[in-house]
Amino acid sequence: MDIKLAWRNVWRNRRRSVIIISAIAIGLAGVVVYEALTVGMTTQMVENIVGTSLGDIEIHHRGFQESKTLELAIDNPEQVLRLVRGTEHVSAAAPRVRAQGLVSSARASAGVQILGVDPTAEPAVSTIAHSLVRGRFLAAADEYAIYLGEALAKKLKVGLGRKVVLMAKGLAPGMASNAFRVVGTFQTASPNFDKMTVYIPLAAAQSLLSLEGKISEIAVRIDRQRSLEQVAATLRTKLAPNEYEVLTWKELVPNLVQMTQLWEEWVYLFAFVIYIAMVFGVTNTMLMVISERTRELGIMLALGTRPLRIFRMILIESALMGLVSVALGSAASFGVVWWLSLQGLDLGWFVRGLSFLGLSRIIYPVLTPSILLISGLSALVATVLAAIWPAWRAVRLEPVEAIRDA
């Protein structure tokens, strides 16, 4: 009975109810879309950086991450790889050699990061093979092939099939060099990475750097991000802690973690402002309702209606408006997110200064059930809480004065 009566009261002033319901729905939709875009942005950033050149977890000889010296190489990679690949939640692991060098063509030269990779294992731990622009990725049969950033290829003025010379300081005395033939170029979300990174076969890197049978690191991919710390802890117990270091991507790129946390805080702040606006809007609306119904409420109290019932009825009215608003806002936000997931949101004007973080120009929102559920419940709770003060004022009315003043 109270619900039916409250529903009728909501639509007594249809225009006012439509306005406040629309305002709440628009606010909720804004929160959901903004949060979905933020989740999509941070997810893409993490995948662009972690998936391109790192891995969910990296394993080095202890001290390598800090010094980057080739003397701290892993000299028993096959044994370590077997241990890593046999760990629960590890989906793939690949050996790498990482070093600094100089690449030169007949027309130009550039300092580069050299990544020696296993052509068959690397595609399982990184997305670099899928960032192809021209040609192909490295193949198992390649001996002296090189896969470099499209921006670097343009700087060197080389095309597919052309040769470049790669120089680096290995374990042997003096500089080592060799000629490599360009088999493909790539383009990632990070222009800086494209300008200074080259990939060569693992065996060629070991030969160039005098690292026969040794590697710099092992890149690890896991099957789910929520197991990241668990897998890292397991690997640390499996591997000798005084010989190896196991680092998650969060430890490798802490500035990325800080950036994602900052954006999450902005989402919370934005949502807080919207919900506060909802509270004020609903409170003012319900106070107007109480003012218009002063005589009616006074008569109800005079006839013996319990104050608790009136209090409950006003809260139910607010809750019903909140439910309608949540339904409309959720539907609207779902539609907007669905459209953006097809079209993407071009943030080219925004990402220029953040390209070093791997932020893509086109952002695709990620909407999870938890975003809809938490945002919807928060909006509903806000509308109910907003009605507490007006409801309290209603039950504090003196029946005789309320009837006379009205």
mmCIF file of C-alpha atoms in Angstrom, residues 10-389:
data_model
loop_
_atom_site.group_PDB
_atom_site.id
_atom_site.type_symbol
_atom_site.label_atom_id
_atom_site.label_comp_id
_atom_site.label_asym_id
_atom_site.label_seq_id
_atom_site.Cartn_x
_atom_site.Cartn_y
_atom_site.Cartn_z
ATOM 1 C CA VAL A 10 5.984 10.819 -7.282
ATOM 2 C CA TRP A 11 3.899 11.644 -10.358
ATOM 3 C CA ARG A 12 1.686 14.299 -8.759
ATOM 4 C CA ASN A 13 3.944 16.946 -10.242
ATOM 5 C CA ARG A 14 5.022 15.120 -13.383
ATOM 6 C CA ARG A 15 7.208 17.917 -14.737
ATOM 7 C CA ARG A 16 9.248 18.259 -11.558
ATOM 8 C CA SER A 17 9.683 14.509 -11.209
ATOM 9 C CA VAL A 18 10.827 14.162 -14.821
ATOM 10 C CA ILE A 19 13.395 16.925 -14.329
ATOM 11 C CA ILE A 20 14.923 15.458 -11.162
ATOM 12 C CA ILE A 21 14.859 11.882 -12.524
ATOM 13 C CA SER A 22 16.511 13.051 -15.745
ATOM 14 C CA ALA A 23 19.169 14.954 -13.807
ATOM 15 C CA ILE A 24 20.029 11.913 -11.688
ATOM 16 C CA ALA A 25 20.044 9.633 -14.742
ATOM 17 C CA ILE A 26 22.345 11.981 -16.679
ATOM 18 C CA GLY A 27 24.678 12.280 -13.695
ATOM 19 C CA LEU A 28 24.812 8.506 -13.281
ATOM 20 C CA ALA A 29 25.426 7.994 -16.996
ATOM 21 C CA GLY A 30 28.260 10.523 -16.846
ATOM 22 C CA VAL A 31 29.901 8.694 -13.946
ATOM 23 C CA VAL A 32 29.610 5.287 -15.640
ATOM 24 C CA VAL A 33 30.902 6.483 -19.022
ATOM 25 C CA TYR A 34 33.774 8.407 -17.430
ATOM 26 C CA GLU A 35 34.780 5.400 -15.335
ATOM 27 C CA ALA A 36 34.510 3.031 -18.314
ATOM 28 C CA LEU A 37 36.736 5.335 -20.384
ATOM 29 C CA THR A 38 39.252 5.580 -17.543
ATOM 30 C CA VAL A 39 39.371 1.800 -17.130
ATOM 31 C CA GLY A 40 39.758 1.422 -20.889
ATOM 32 C CA MET A 41 42.528 4.021 -20.950
ATOM 33 C CA THR A 42 44.518 2.485 -18.092
ATOM 34 C CA THR A 43 44.005 -1.039 -19.454
ATOM 35 C CA GLN A 44 45.335 0.016 -22.854
ATOM 36 C CA MET A 45 48.274 1.821 -21.264
ATOM 37 C CA VAL A 46 49.268 -1.231 -19.259
ATOM 38 C CA GLU A 47 48.852 -3.567 -22.220
ATOM 39 C CA ASN A 48 50.746 -1.250 -24.567
ATOM 40 C CA ILE A 49 53.753 -1.062 -22.258
ATOM 41 C CA VAL A 50 53.666 -4.482 -20.636
ATOM 42 C CA GLY A 51 52.626 -6.280 -23.799
ATOM 43 C CA THR A 52 55.108 -4.532 -26.067
ATOM 44 C CA SER A 53 58.477 -4.832 -24.387
ATOM 45 C CA LEU A 54 58.213 -6.075 -20.814
ATOM 46 C CA GLY A 55 55.938 -8.899 -19.781
ATOM 47 C CA ASP A 56 53.774 -9.340 -16.720
ATOM 48 C CA ILE A 57 56.880 -10.520 -14.869
ATOM 49 C CA GLU A 58 60.581 -10.333 -15.696
ATOM 50 C CA ILE A 59 63.321 -12.546 -14.283
ATOM 51 C CA HIS A 60 66.951 -11.362 -14.247
ATOM 52 C CA HIS A 61 70.173 -12.240 -12.593
ATOM 53 C CA ARG A 62 70.212 -10.303 -9.322
ATOM 54 C CA GLY A 63 71.485 -6.772 -9.928
ATOM 55 C CA PHE A 64 70.887 -6.721 -13.687
ATOM 56 C CA GLN A 65 67.851 -4.436 -13.558
ATOM 57 C CA GLU A 66 69.859 -1.762 -11.781
ATOM 58 C CA SER A 67 73.193 -2.068 -13.592
ATOM 59 C CA LYS A 68 72.133 -3.410 -17.035
ATOM 60 C CA THR A 69 75.579 -4.986 -17.330
ATOM 61 C CA LEU A 70 75.937 -8.074 -19.510
ATOM 62 C CA GLU A 71 78.230 -9.677 -16.947
ATOM 63 C CA LEU A 72 75.064 -10.323 -14.900
ATOM 64 C CA ALA A 73 73.541 -12.681 -17.454
ATOM 65 C CA ILE A 74 71.538 -15.830 -16.763
ATOM 66 C CA ASP A 75 73.885 -18.670 -17.698
ATOM 67 C CA ASN A 76 71.443 -21.581 -17.319
ATOM 68 C CA PRO A 77 68.345 -20.295 -19.186
ATOM 69 C CA GLU A 78 66.880 -23.673 -20.131
ATOM 70 C CA GLN A 79 66.738 -24.838 -16.526
ATOM 71 C CA VAL A 80 65.137 -21.580 -15.369
ATOM 72 C CA LEU A 81 62.655 -21.616 -18.264
ATOM 73 C CA ARG A 82 61.517 -25.128 -17.326
ATOM 74 C CA LEU A 83 60.864 -24.021 -13.749
ATOM 75 C CA VAL A 84 58.999 -20.912 -14.879
ATOM 76 C CA ARG A 85 56.843 -22.645 -17.489
ATOM 77 C CA GLY A 86 55.819 -25.266 -14.954
ATOM 78 C CA THR A 87 54.432 -22.647 -12.562
ATOM 79 C CA GLU A 88 50.665 -22.341 -12.106
ATOM 80 C CA HIS A 89 49.026 -19.422 -13.987
ATOM 81 C CA VAL A 90 52.101 -18.925 -16.200
ATOM 82 C CA SER A 91 50.839 -19.022 -19.786
ATOM 83 C CA ALA A 92 54.152 -18.361 -21.553
ATOM 84 C CA ALA A 93 57.792 -17.488 -20.963
ATOM 85 C CA ALA A 94 60.449 -16.352 -23.420
ATOM 86 C CA PRO A 95 64.204 -15.690 -23.201
ATOM 87 C CA ARG A 96 65.649 -12.323 -24.185
ATOM 88 C CA VAL A 97 68.948 -10.533 -24.531
ATOM 89 C CA ARG A 98 68.780 -6.798 -23.844
ATOM 90 C CA ALA A 99 71.619 -4.387 -24.597
ATOM 91 C CA GLN A 100 72.426 -0.912 -25.886
ATOM 92 C CA GLY A 101 74.010 -0.336 -29.270
ATOM 93 C CA LEU A 102 74.285 1.749 -32.410
ATOM 94 C CA VAL A 103 72.513 1.022 -35.687
ATOM 95 C CA SER A 104 73.678 2.709 -38.864
ATOM 96 C CA SER A 105 72.792 2.785 -42.527
ATOM 97 C CA ALA A 106 74.534 4.428 -45.438
ATOM 98 C CA ARG A 107 72.689 7.671 -44.617
ATOM 99 C CA ALA A 108 72.192 7.901 -40.859
ATOM 100 C CA SER A 109 72.779 6.285 -37.496
ATOM 101 C CA ALA A 110 70.983 6.108 -34.140
ATOM 102 C CA GLY A 111 71.492 4.802 -30.633
ATOM 103 C CA VAL A 112 69.141 1.891 -29.979
ATOM 104 C CA GLN A 113 67.986 -0.671 -27.486
ATOM 105 C CA ILE A 114 68.775 -4.138 -28.832
ATOM 106 C CA LEU A 115 66.365 -6.936 -27.995
ATOM 107 C CA GLY A 116 67.459 -10.418 -28.950
ATOM 108 C CA VAL A 117 64.380 -12.643 -28.912
ATOM 109 C CA ASP A 118 63.315 -16.173 -29.716
ATOM 110 C CA PRO A 119 61.111 -15.689 -32.830
ATOM 111 C CA THR A 120 58.877 -18.627 -31.881
ATOM 112 C CA ALA A 121 58.474 -17.829 -28.152
ATOM 113 C CA GLU A 122 58.309 -14.012 -28.226
ATOM 114 C CA PRO A 123 54.821 -13.683 -29.820
ATOM 115 C CA ALA A 124 53.370 -15.534 -26.804
ATOM 116 C CA VAL A 125 54.674 -12.969 -24.294
ATOM 117 C CA SER A 126 54.465 -9.705 -26.253
ATOM 118 C CA THR A 127 52.374 -8.005 -28.912
ATOM 119 C CA ILE A 128 55.310 -6.686 -30.925
ATOM 120 C CA ALA A 129 54.771 -9.196 -33.733
ATOM 121 C CA HIS A 130 51.215 -7.867 -34.132
ATOM 122 C CA SER A 131 52.422 -4.252 -34.392
ATOM 123 C CA LEU A 132 53.646 -4.960 -37.915
ATOM 124 C CA VAL A 133 53.592 -2.133 -40.452
ATOM 125 C CA ARG A 134 55.627 -3.575 -43.324
ATOM 126 C CA GLY A 135 57.235 -6.919 -44.062
ATOM 127 C CA ARG A 136 57.125 -9.605 -41.378
ATOM 128 C CA PHE A 137 58.280 -10.464 -37.880
ATOM 129 C CA LEU A 138 61.428 -12.475 -37.236
ATOM 130 C CA ALA A 139 61.311 -16.160 -38.189
ATOM 131 C CA ALA A 140 63.035 -19.183 -36.675
ATOM 132 C CA ALA A 141 65.107 -19.641 -39.840
ATOM 133 C CA ASP A 142 66.417 -16.062 -39.769
ATOM 134 C CA GLU A 143 70.103 -15.718 -39.023
ATOM 135 C CA TYR A 144 70.924 -12.017 -39.364
ATOM 136 C CA ALA A 145 67.521 -10.348 -39.708
ATOM 137 C CA ILE A 146 66.370 -7.174 -37.985
ATOM 138 C CA TYR A 147 62.879 -5.926 -37.105
ATOM 139 C CA LEU A 148 62.818 -2.228 -36.248
ATOM 140 C CA GLY A 149 60.440 0.628 -35.545
ATOM 141 C CA GLU A 150 58.884 2.344 -38.545
ATOM 142 C CA ALA A 151 60.037 5.715 -37.199
ATOM 143 C CA LEU A 152 63.602 4.408 -36.893
ATOM 144 C CA ALA A 153 63.492 2.981 -40.424
ATOM 145 C CA LYS A 154 62.474 6.399 -41.739
ATOM 146 C CA LYS A 155 65.268 8.059 -39.798
ATOM 147 C CA LEU A 156 67.818 5.611 -41.207
ATOM 148 C CA LYS A 157 66.188 5.896 -44.651
ATOM 149 C CA VAL A 158 66.082 2.127 -45.120
ATOM 150 C CA GLY A 159 63.377 -0.122 -46.511
ATOM 151 C CA LEU A 160 62.660 -3.830 -46.546
ATOM 152 C CA GLY A 161 65.562 -5.935 -47.737
ATOM 153 C CA ARG A 162 68.138 -3.236 -47.041
ATOM 154 C CA LYS A 163 71.096 -3.845 -44.755
ATOM 155 C CA VAL A 164 72.041 -1.962 -41.603
ATOM 156 C CA VAL A 165 75.062 -2.371 -39.349
ATOM 157 C CA LEU A 166 74.519 -3.019 -35.658
ATOM 158 C CA MET A 167 77.317 -2.243 -33.209
ATOM 159 C CA ALA A 168 77.426 -3.028 -29.486
ATOM 160 C CA LYS A 169 79.808 -3.661 -26.626
ATOM 161 C CA GLY A 170 79.627 -7.297 -25.575
ATOM 162 C CA LEU A 171 81.569 -9.418 -23.120
ATOM 163 C CA ALA A 172 84.520 -9.619 -25.500
ATOM 164 C CA PRO A 173 86.986 -6.708 -25.553
ATOM 165 C CA GLY A 174 86.211 -3.901 -27.993
ATOM 166 C CA MET A 175 83.115 -3.154 -30.044
ATOM 167 C CA ALA A 176 81.385 -5.902 -31.986
ATOM 168 C CA SER A 177 79.436 -5.309 -35.187
ATOM 169 C CA ASN A 178 77.497 -7.216 -37.790
ATOM 170 C CA ALA A 179 75.273 -6.537 -40.775
ATOM 171 C CA PHE A 180 71.548 -7.290 -40.559
ATOM 172 C CA ARG A 181 68.895 -7.283 -43.248
ATOM 173 C CA VAL A 182 65.606 -5.451 -42.554
ATOM 174 C CA VAL A 183 62.707 -7.925 -42.709
ATOM 175 C CA GLY A 184 59.965 -5.795 -41.157
ATOM 176 C CA THR A 185 58.976 -2.621 -39.337
ATOM 177 C CA PHE A 186 56.574 -2.029 -36.459
ATOM 178 C CA GLN A 187 54.630 0.826 -34.892
ATOM 179 C CA THR A 188 53.438 0.858 -31.287
ATOM 180 C CA ALA A 189 51.589 3.400 -29.151
ATOM 181 C CA SER A 190 54.942 4.820 -27.986
ATOM 182 C CA PRO A 191 56.802 6.883 -30.627
ATOM 183 C CA ASN A 192 59.926 6.946 -28.451
ATOM 184 C CA PHE A 193 59.996 3.161 -28.291
ATOM 185 C CA ASP A 194 59.634 2.961 -32.080
ATOM 186 C CA LYS A 195 62.552 5.355 -32.603
ATOM 187 C CA MET A 196 65.028 3.484 -30.431
ATOM 188 C CA THR A 197 64.262 -0.246 -30.469
ATOM 189 C CA VAL A 198 65.384 -3.076 -32.735
ATOM 190 C CA TYR A 199 64.672 -6.799 -32.546
ATOM 191 C CA ILE A 200 67.095 -9.453 -33.772
ATOM 192 C CA PRO A 201 67.111 -13.259 -33.381
ATOM 193 C CA LEU A 202 68.310 -14.474 -29.976
ATOM 194 C CA ALA A 203 71.179 -16.486 -31.464
ATOM 195 C CA ALA A 204 72.388 -13.452 -33.439
ATOM 196 C CA ALA A 205 72.310 -11.291 -30.294
ATOM 197 C CA GLN A 206 74.237 -13.903 -28.316
ATOM 198 C CA SER A 207 76.842 -14.076 -31.073
ATOM 199 C CA LEU A 208 77.142 -10.293 -31.393
ATOM 200 C CA LEU A 209 77.529 -9.785 -27.643
ATOM 201 C CA SER A 210 79.637 -12.897 -26.938
ATOM 202 C CA LEU A 211 76.858 -14.330 -24.758
ATOM 203 C CA GLU A 212 76.934 -17.898 -26.048
ATOM 204 C CA GLY A 213 74.204 -19.809 -24.217
ATOM 205 C CA LYS A 214 73.379 -16.875 -21.918
ATOM 206 C CA ILE A 215 70.450 -14.446 -21.749
ATOM 207 C CA SER A 216 69.646 -11.165 -20.021
ATOM 208 C CA GLU A 217 66.099 -11.868 -18.896
ATOM 209 C CA ILE A 218 63.057 -14.078 -19.089
ATOM 210 C CA ALA A 219 59.735 -12.432 -19.901
ATOM 211 C CA VAL A 220 56.702 -14.098 -18.340
ATOM 212 C CA ARG A 221 53.031 -13.867 -19.268
ATOM 213 C CA ILE A 222 50.319 -14.973 -16.851
ATOM 214 C CA ASP A 223 46.746 -16.023 -17.547
ATOM 215 C CA ARG A 224 45.091 -13.447 -15.262
ATOM 216 C CA GLN A 225 46.245 -10.184 -13.713
ATOM 217 C CA ARG A 226 44.768 -10.864 -10.294
ATOM 218 C CA SER A 227 47.320 -13.687 -9.896
ATOM 219 C CA LEU A 228 50.279 -11.372 -10.573
ATOM 220 C CA GLU A 229 51.622 -11.122 -7.023
ATOM 221 C CA GLN A 230 50.878 -14.774 -6.306
ATOM 222 C CA VAL A 231 52.842 -15.962 -9.353
ATOM 223 C CA ALA A 232 55.728 -13.602 -8.570
ATOM 224 C CA ALA A 233 55.897 -14.914 -4.997
ATOM 225 C CA THR A 234 55.867 -18.516 -6.248
ATOM 226 C CA LEU A 235 58.693 -17.817 -8.686
ATOM 227 C CA ARG A 236 60.733 -16.153 -5.946
ATOM 228 C CA THR A 237 60.471 -19.307 -3.839
ATOM 229 C CA LYS A 238 61.384 -21.548 -6.787
ATOM 230 C CA LEU A 239 64.437 -19.537 -7.828
ATOM 231 C CA ALA A 240 67.469 -18.874 -5.645
ATOM 232 C CA PRO A 241 66.817 -15.379 -4.186
ATOM 233 C CA ASN A 242 70.527 -14.591 -3.949
ATOM 234 C CA GLU A 243 70.978 -15.330 -7.653
ATOM 235 C CA TYR A 244 67.774 -14.153 -9.369
ATOM 236 C CA GLU A 245 65.388 -11.221 -9.070
ATOM 237 C CA VAL A 246 61.713 -11.564 -9.974
ATOM 238 C CA LEU A 247 60.031 -8.247 -10.796
ATOM 239 C CA THR A 248 56.410 -7.574 -11.706
ATOM 240 C CA TRP A 249 55.517 -4.910 -14.250
ATOM 241 C CA LYS A 250 54.396 -2.703 -11.363
ATOM 242 C CA GLU A 251 57.953 -2.745 -10.020
ATOM 243 C CA LEU A 252 59.467 -2.253 -13.477
ATOM 244 C CA VAL A 253 57.356 0.809 -14.362
ATOM 245 C CA PRO A 254 56.216 2.395 -11.068
ATOM 246 C CA ASN A 255 55.361 5.670 -12.828
ATOM 247 C CA LEU A 256 52.681 3.795 -14.776
ATOM 248 C CA VAL A 257 51.193 2.501 -11.525
ATOM 249 C CA GLN A 258 51.166 6.020 -10.092
ATOM 250 C CA MET A 259 49.463 7.371 -13.208
ATOM 251 C CA THR A 260 46.717 4.733 -13.129
ATOM 252 C CA GLN A 261 46.153 5.392 -9.420
ATOM 253 C CA LEU A 262 45.925 9.129 -10.091
ATOM 254 C CA TRP A 263 43.257 8.606 -12.746
ATOM 255 C CA GLU A 264 41.330 6.291 -10.446
ATOM 256 C CA GLU A 265 41.352 9.025 -7.810
ATOM 257 C CA TRP A 266 40.018 11.496 -10.385
ATOM 258 C CA VAL A 267 37.174 9.068 -11.103
ATOM 259 C CA TYR A 268 36.306 8.921 -7.397
ATOM 260 C CA LEU A 269 36.432 12.713 -7.127
ATOM 261 C CA PHE A 270 34.234 13.155 -10.204
ATOM 262 C CA ALA A 271 31.731 10.604 -8.900
ATOM 263 C CA PHE A 272 31.722 12.232 -5.452
ATOM 264 C CA VAL A 273 30.895 15.641 -6.935
ATOM 265 C CA ILE A 274 28.083 14.144 -9.027
ATOM 266 C CA TYR A 275 26.586 12.281 -6.066
ATOM 267 C CA ILE A 276 26.755 15.392 -3.864
ATOM 268 C CA ALA A 277 24.886 17.271 -6.598
ATOM 269 C CA MET A 278 22.321 14.457 -6.625
ATOM 270 C CA VAL A 279 21.858 14.746 -2.860
ATOM 271 C CA PHE A 280 21.279 18.496 -3.018
ATOM 272 C CA GLY A 281 18.913 18.152 -5.966
ATOM 273 C CA VAL A 282 16.799 15.454 -4.350
ATOM 274 C CA THR A 283 16.816 17.221 -0.971
ATOM 275 C CA ASN A 284 15.547 20.465 -2.491
ATOM 276 C CA THR A 285 12.913 18.604 -4.492
ATOM 277 C CA MET A 286 11.640 16.707 -1.468
ATOM 278 C CA LEU A 287 11.577 19.883 0.633
ATOM 279 C CA MET A 288 9.385 21.469 -2.044
ATOM 280 C CA VAL A 289 7.162 18.400 -1.961
ATOM 281 C CA ILE A 290 6.841 18.618 1.832
ATOM 282 C CA SER A 291 6.047 22.337 1.597
ATOM 283 C CA GLU A 292 3.283 21.716 -0.950
ATOM 284 C CA ARG A 293 1.814 18.837 1.061
ATOM 285 C CA THR A 294 1.962 20.474 4.501
ATOM 286 C CA ARG A 295 -1.839 20.479 4.921
ATOM 287 C CA GLU A 296 -2.133 16.868 3.700
ATOM 288 C CA LEU A 297 0.591 15.700 6.075
ATOM 289 C CA GLY A 298 -0.972 17.635 8.953
ATOM 290 C CA ILE A 299 -4.338 15.950 8.325
ATOM 291 C CA MET A 300 -2.674 12.511 8.168
ATOM 292 C CA LEU A 301 -0.960 13.154 11.495
ATOM 293 C CA ALA A 302 -4.184 14.483 13.022
ATOM 294 C CA LEU A 303 -6.031 11.331 11.930
ATOM 295 C CA GLY A 304 -3.515 9.186 13.776
ATOM 296 C CA THR A 305 -1.109 8.186 11.040
ATOM 297 C CA ARG A 306 2.130 7.154 12.694
ATOM 298 C CA PRO A 307 5.070 9.495 12.006
ATOM 299 C CA LEU A 308 7.202 6.452 11.148
ATOM 300 C CA ARG A 309 4.841 5.575 8.302
ATOM 301 C CA ILE A 310 5.043 9.101 6.856
ATOM 302 C CA PHE A 311 8.827 9.021 7.232
ATOM 303 C CA ARG A 312 8.964 5.667 5.440
ATOM 304 C CA MET A 313 6.611 6.822 2.679
ATOM 305 C CA ILE A 314 8.784 9.842 1.843
ATOM 306 C CA LEU A 315 11.893 7.652 1.735
ATOM 307 C CA ILE A 316 10.063 5.242 -0.558
ATOM 308 C CA GLU A 317 9.117 8.113 -2.880
ATOM 309 C CA SER A 318 12.759 9.120 -3.096
ATOM 310 C CA ALA A 319 13.838 5.498 -3.585
ATOM 311 C CA LEU A 320 11.331 5.053 -6.428
ATOM 312 C CA MET A 321 12.691 8.141 -8.170
ATOM 313 C CA GLY A 322 16.173 6.738 -7.617
ATOM 314 C CA LEU A 323 15.249 3.351 -9.092
ATOM 315 C CA VAL A 324 13.773 4.931 -12.214
ATOM 316 C CA SER A 325 16.827 7.178 -12.527
ATOM 317 C CA VAL A 326 19.235 4.255 -12.111
ATOM 318 C CA ALA A 327 17.392 2.221 -14.738
ATOM 319 C CA LEU A 328 17.406 5.095 -17.237
ATOM 320 C CA GLY A 329 20.987 6.142 -16.432
ATOM 321 C CA SER A 330 22.302 2.584 -16.699
ATOM 322 C CA ALA A 331 20.555 2.058 -20.027
ATOM 323 C CA ALA A 332 21.855 5.373 -21.373
ATOM 324 C CA SER A 333 25.422 4.733 -20.207
ATOM 325 C CA PHE A 334 25.368 1.218 -21.666
ATOM 326 C CA GLY A 335 24.268 2.634 -25.016
ATOM 327 C CA VAL A 336 26.972 5.326 -25.008
ATOM 328 C CA VAL A 337 29.688 2.856 -23.989
ATOM 329 C CA TRP A 338 28.544 0.380 -26.643
ATOM 330 C CA TRP A 339 28.739 3.082 -29.315
ATOM 331 C CA LEU A 340 32.169 4.228 -28.113
ATOM 332 C CA SER A 341 33.407 0.641 -28.027
ATOM 333 C CA LEU A 342 32.678 0.464 -31.758
ATOM 334 C CA GLN A 343 33.904 3.927 -32.740
ATOM 335 C CA GLY A 344 36.523 4.632 -30.087
ATOM 336 C CA LEU A 345 37.218 8.067 -28.640
ATOM 337 C CA ASP A 346 39.971 10.005 -30.396
ATOM 338 C CA LEU A 347 42.141 11.697 -27.758
ATOM 339 C CA GLY A 348 44.934 12.724 -30.100
ATOM 340 C CA TRP A 349 44.983 16.227 -28.581
ATOM 341 C CA PHE A 350 45.459 14.726 -25.111
ATOM 342 C CA VAL A 351 47.920 11.866 -25.609
ATOM 343 C CA ARG A 352 50.775 13.809 -27.200
ATOM 344 C CA GLY A 353 52.293 14.637 -23.841
ATOM 345 C CA LEU A 354 51.695 11.133 -22.467
ATOM 346 C CA SER A 355 53.034 9.024 -25.329
ATOM 347 C CA PHE A 356 55.914 7.889 -23.113
ATOM 348 C CA LEU A 357 53.309 6.038 -21.027
ATOM 349 C CA GLY A 358 52.057 4.124 -24.044
ATOM 350 C CA LEU A 359 48.702 5.892 -24.180
ATOM 351 C CA SER A 360 46.880 5.100 -27.410
ATOM 352 C CA ARG A 361 45.295 7.859 -29.451
ATOM 353 C CA ILE A 362 41.999 5.953 -29.768
ATOM 354 C CA ILE A 363 40.502 4.950 -26.431
ATOM 355 C CA TYR A 364 37.950 2.154 -26.128
ATOM 356 C CA PRO A 365 35.892 2.055 -22.921
ATOM 357 C CA VAL A 366 35.737 -1.028 -20.727
ATOM 358 C CA LEU A 367 32.435 -1.471 -18.889
ATOM 359 C CA THR A 368 32.345 -4.148 -16.221
ATOM 360 C CA PRO A 369 29.300 -5.328 -14.243
ATOM 361 C CA SER A 370 30.918 -3.978 -11.066
ATOM 362 C CA ILE A 371 31.039 -0.443 -12.524
ATOM 363 C CA LEU A 372 27.316 -0.526 -13.313
ATOM 364 C CA LEU A 373 26.409 -2.156 -10.006
ATOM 365 C CA ILE A 374 28.483 0.084 -7.728
ATOM 366 C CA SER A 375 27.583 3.290 -9.582
ATOM 367 C CA GLY A 376 23.885 2.406 -9.642
ATOM 368 C CA LEU A 377 23.794 1.472 -5.961
ATOM 369 C CA SER A 378 25.695 4.648 -5.058
ATOM 370 C CA ALA A 379 23.172 6.785 -6.940
ATOM 371 C CA LEU A 380 20.265 4.963 -5.299
ATOM 372 C CA VAL A 381 21.754 5.338 -1.818
ATOM 373 C CA ALA A 382 22.411 9.035 -2.493
ATOM 374 C CA THR A 383 18.773 9.661 -3.432
ATOM 375 C CA VAL A 384 17.490 7.844 -0.343
ATOM 376 C CA LEU A 385 19.901 9.620 1.999
ATOM 377 C CA ALA A 386 18.892 12.934 0.454
ATOM 378 C CA ALA A 387 15.304 12.375 1.563
ATOM 379 C CA ILE A 388 16.104 11.780 5.241
ATOM 380 C CA TRP A 389 16.159 15.463 6.219
#
